Amino acid sequence: MSSNTLLSIANLLLPEVLITYFDLTKYKVNQEEIHFYFTELNVVPDEFKEFKLHSKGFFPEATVQDFPIRGKNVYLHITRRRWFNQTTSKVVTRDWNLVAKGTRITSEFATFLKEIG
């Protein structure tokens, strides 16, 4: 399967925030699992547009579990970016709210589980 085809499929299945603000850098598919790897794009958050920021690297990768696809567990490996605010001398990040509080799964998947439970 070509990477363009996979990206098209990912656009349909994965949380919109990942497709919009992250780059799908690689993927792995095995017998029981699908792993998608995302890196946050170097796009300054809207709430910090008026400040002078420069990219200051990344946080360690976070892994969250998403909806299963065709009986395979799906894991999203997310690498978030951080910026240095030269005005305040503080590191700033975008607040993603990707992980439901107290869980290691996406907020959407947690909501789905609550509804069916």
mmCIF file of C-alpha atoms in Angstrom:
data_model
loop_
_atom_site.group_PDB
_atom_site.id
_atom_site.type_symbol
_atom_site.label_atom_id
_atom_site.label_comp_id
_atom_site.label_asym_id
_atom_site.label_seq_id
_atom_site.Cartn_x
_atom_site.Cartn_y
_atom_site.Cartn_z
ATOM 1 C CA MET A 1 0.000 0.000 0.000
ATOM 2 C CA SER A 2 1.460 3.384 -0.961
ATOM 3 C CA SER A 3 1.986 6.060 1.686
ATOM 4 C CA ASN A 4 -0.487 8.361 -0.140
ATOM 5 C CA THR A 5 -3.170 5.680 0.105
ATOM 6 C CA LEU A 6 -2.426 5.150 3.780
ATOM 7 C CA LEU A 7 -2.624 8.898 4.437
ATOM 8 C CA SER A 8 -6.001 9.046 2.682
ATOM 9 C CA ILE A 9 -7.270 6.194 4.851
ATOM 10 C CA ALA A 10 -5.794 7.801 7.982
ATOM 11 C CA ASN A 11 -7.697 11.008 7.176
ATOM 12 C CA LEU A 12 -10.950 9.045 7.414
ATOM 13 C CA LEU A 13 -10.165 7.061 10.551
ATOM 14 C CA LEU A 14 -7.998 9.141 12.854
ATOM 15 C CA PRO A 15 -8.809 12.190 14.983
ATOM 16 C CA GLU A 16 -8.983 15.334 12.848
ATOM 17 C CA VAL A 17 -6.588 17.218 15.114
ATOM 18 C CA LEU A 18 -3.822 14.754 14.245
ATOM 19 C CA ILE A 19 -4.351 15.121 10.509
ATOM 20 C CA THR A 20 -4.509 18.924 10.713
ATOM 21 C CA TYR A 21 -1.640 19.741 13.081
ATOM 22 C CA PHE A 22 0.666 16.743 12.827
ATOM 23 C CA ASP A 23 2.706 15.046 10.144
ATOM 24 C CA LEU A 24 2.270 11.291 9.788
ATOM 25 C CA THR A 25 5.932 10.313 9.732
ATOM 26 C CA LYS A 26 5.679 6.518 9.626
ATOM 27 C CA TYR A 27 3.463 3.555 10.348
ATOM 28 C CA LYS A 28 3.812 -0.125 11.213
ATOM 29 C CA VAL A 29 1.269 -2.880 10.706
ATOM 30 C CA ASN A 30 1.646 -6.348 12.175
ATOM 31 C CA GLN A 31 -0.684 -9.280 12.929
ATOM 32 C CA GLU A 32 -2.329 -7.696 15.981
ATOM 33 C CA GLU A 33 -1.518 -3.970 15.949
ATOM 34 C CA ILE A 34 -1.313 -0.838 13.835
ATOM 35 C CA HIS A 35 1.060 1.935 14.932
ATOM 36 C CA PHE A 36 0.889 5.470 13.544
ATOM 37 C CA TYR A 37 3.694 7.935 14.322
ATOM 38 C CA PHE A 38 2.938 11.667 14.339
ATOM 39 C CA THR A 39 5.152 14.733 14.798
ATOM 40 C CA GLU A 40 3.620 18.135 15.488
ATOM 41 C CA LEU A 41 4.088 20.635 12.665
ATOM 42 C CA ASN A 42 6.101 23.794 13.289
ATOM 43 C CA VAL A 43 3.029 26.053 13.232
ATOM 44 C CA VAL A 44 2.862 28.605 16.053
ATOM 45 C CA PRO A 45 -0.330 28.244 18.137
ATOM 46 C CA ASP A 46 -2.897 30.989 17.472
ATOM 47 C CA GLU A 47 -2.869 32.087 21.117
ATOM 48 C CA PHE A 48 0.851 32.951 20.797
ATOM 49 C CA LYS A 49 0.863 34.629 17.349
ATOM 50 C CA GLU A 50 1.710 38.053 18.820
ATOM 51 C CA PHE A 51 4.836 36.734 20.556
ATOM 52 C CA LYS A 52 8.230 36.005 19.052
ATOM 53 C CA LEU A 53 8.595 32.231 19.306
ATOM 54 C CA HIS A 54 11.097 29.791 17.953
ATOM 55 C CA SER A 55 10.909 26.007 17.963
ATOM 56 C CA LYS A 56 12.703 24.512 20.942
ATOM 57 C CA GLY A 57 12.531 20.830 20.130
ATOM 58 C CA PHE A 58 10.062 18.181 21.207
ATOM 59 C CA PHE A 59 8.622 16.489 24.253
ATOM 60 C CA PRO A 60 9.182 12.747 24.641
ATOM 61 C CA GLU A 61 6.846 10.654 22.514
ATOM 62 C CA ALA A 62 3.444 9.866 24.048
ATOM 63 C CA THR A 63 1.548 6.739 23.049
ATOM 64 C CA VAL A 64 -2.237 6.571 23.205
ATOM 65 C CA GLN A 65 -4.596 3.807 22.197
ATOM 66 C CA ASP A 66 -7.330 4.616 19.679
ATOM 67 C CA PHE A 67 -10.309 2.738 18.219
ATOM 68 C CA PRO A 68 -9.453 -0.765 17.006
ATOM 69 C CA ILE A 69 -9.492 -1.234 13.239
ATOM 70 C CA ARG A 70 -10.490 -4.642 11.825
ATOM 71 C CA GLY A 71 -9.690 -6.371 15.103
ATOM 72 C CA LYS A 72 -6.239 -4.783 15.371
ATOM 73 C CA ASN A 73 -5.311 -2.540 18.275
ATOM 74 C CA VAL A 74 -4.391 0.955 17.097
ATOM 75 C CA TYR A 75 -1.673 2.969 18.806
ATOM 76 C CA LEU A 76 -0.919 6.611 18.092
ATOM 77 C CA HIS A 77 2.645 7.679 18.845
ATOM 78 C CA ILE A 78 2.546 11.454 19.214
ATOM 79 C CA THR A 79 5.537 13.763 19.444
ATOM 80 C CA ARG A 80 4.545 17.261 20.525
ATOM 81 C CA ARG A 81 6.557 20.374 19.768
ATOM 82 C CA ARG A 82 7.526 23.132 22.190
ATOM 83 C CA TRP A 83 8.450 26.740 21.474
ATOM 84 C CA PHE A 84 10.539 29.256 23.375
ATOM 85 C CA ASN A 85 8.782 32.584 23.943
ATOM 86 C CA GLN A 86 11.544 35.166 23.616
ATOM 87 C CA THR A 87 9.319 37.869 25.153
ATOM 88 C CA THR A 88 8.592 36.023 28.412
ATOM 89 C CA SER A 89 11.582 33.619 28.372
ATOM 90 C CA LYS A 90 9.206 30.683 28.917
ATOM 91 C CA VAL A 91 8.573 27.502 26.984
ATOM 92 C CA VAL A 92 5.068 27.325 25.512
ATOM 93 C CA THR A 93 3.082 24.484 23.980
ATOM 94 C CA ARG A 94 -0.302 23.954 22.427
ATOM 95 C CA ASP A 95 -2.897 22.405 24.758
ATOM 96 C CA TRP A 96 -4.041 19.384 22.779
ATOM 97 C CA ASN A 97 -6.348 17.622 25.181
ATOM 98 C CA LEU A 98 -5.666 14.447 23.182
ATOM 99 C CA VAL A 99 -5.693 12.068 26.103
ATOM 100 C CA ALA A 100 -8.761 11.620 28.280
ATOM 101 C CA LYS A 101 -8.017 12.389 31.923
ATOM 102 C CA GLY A 102 -6.879 9.301 33.837
ATOM 103 C CA THR A 103 -6.574 7.125 30.736
ATOM 104 C CA ARG A 104 -4.051 6.278 28.043
ATOM 105 C CA ILE A 105 -6.584 6.401 25.220
ATOM 106 C CA THR A 106 -7.861 9.273 23.095
ATOM 107 C CA SER A 107 -10.722 11.410 24.398
ATOM 108 C CA GLU A 108 -12.922 10.277 21.497
ATOM 109 C CA PHE A 109 -12.354 6.608 22.310
ATOM 110 C CA ALA A 110 -13.048 7.222 26.019
ATOM 111 C CA THR A 111 -16.356 8.920 25.132
ATOM 112 C CA PHE A 112 -17.265 5.996 22.874
ATOM 113 C CA LEU A 113 -16.555 3.493 25.654
ATOM 114 C CA LYS A 114 -18.667 5.484 28.131
ATOM 115 C CA GLU A 115 -21.599 5.568 25.698
ATOM 116 C CA ILE A 116 -21.607 1.820 25.038
ATOM 117 C CA GLY A 117 -21.028 0.951 28.719
#
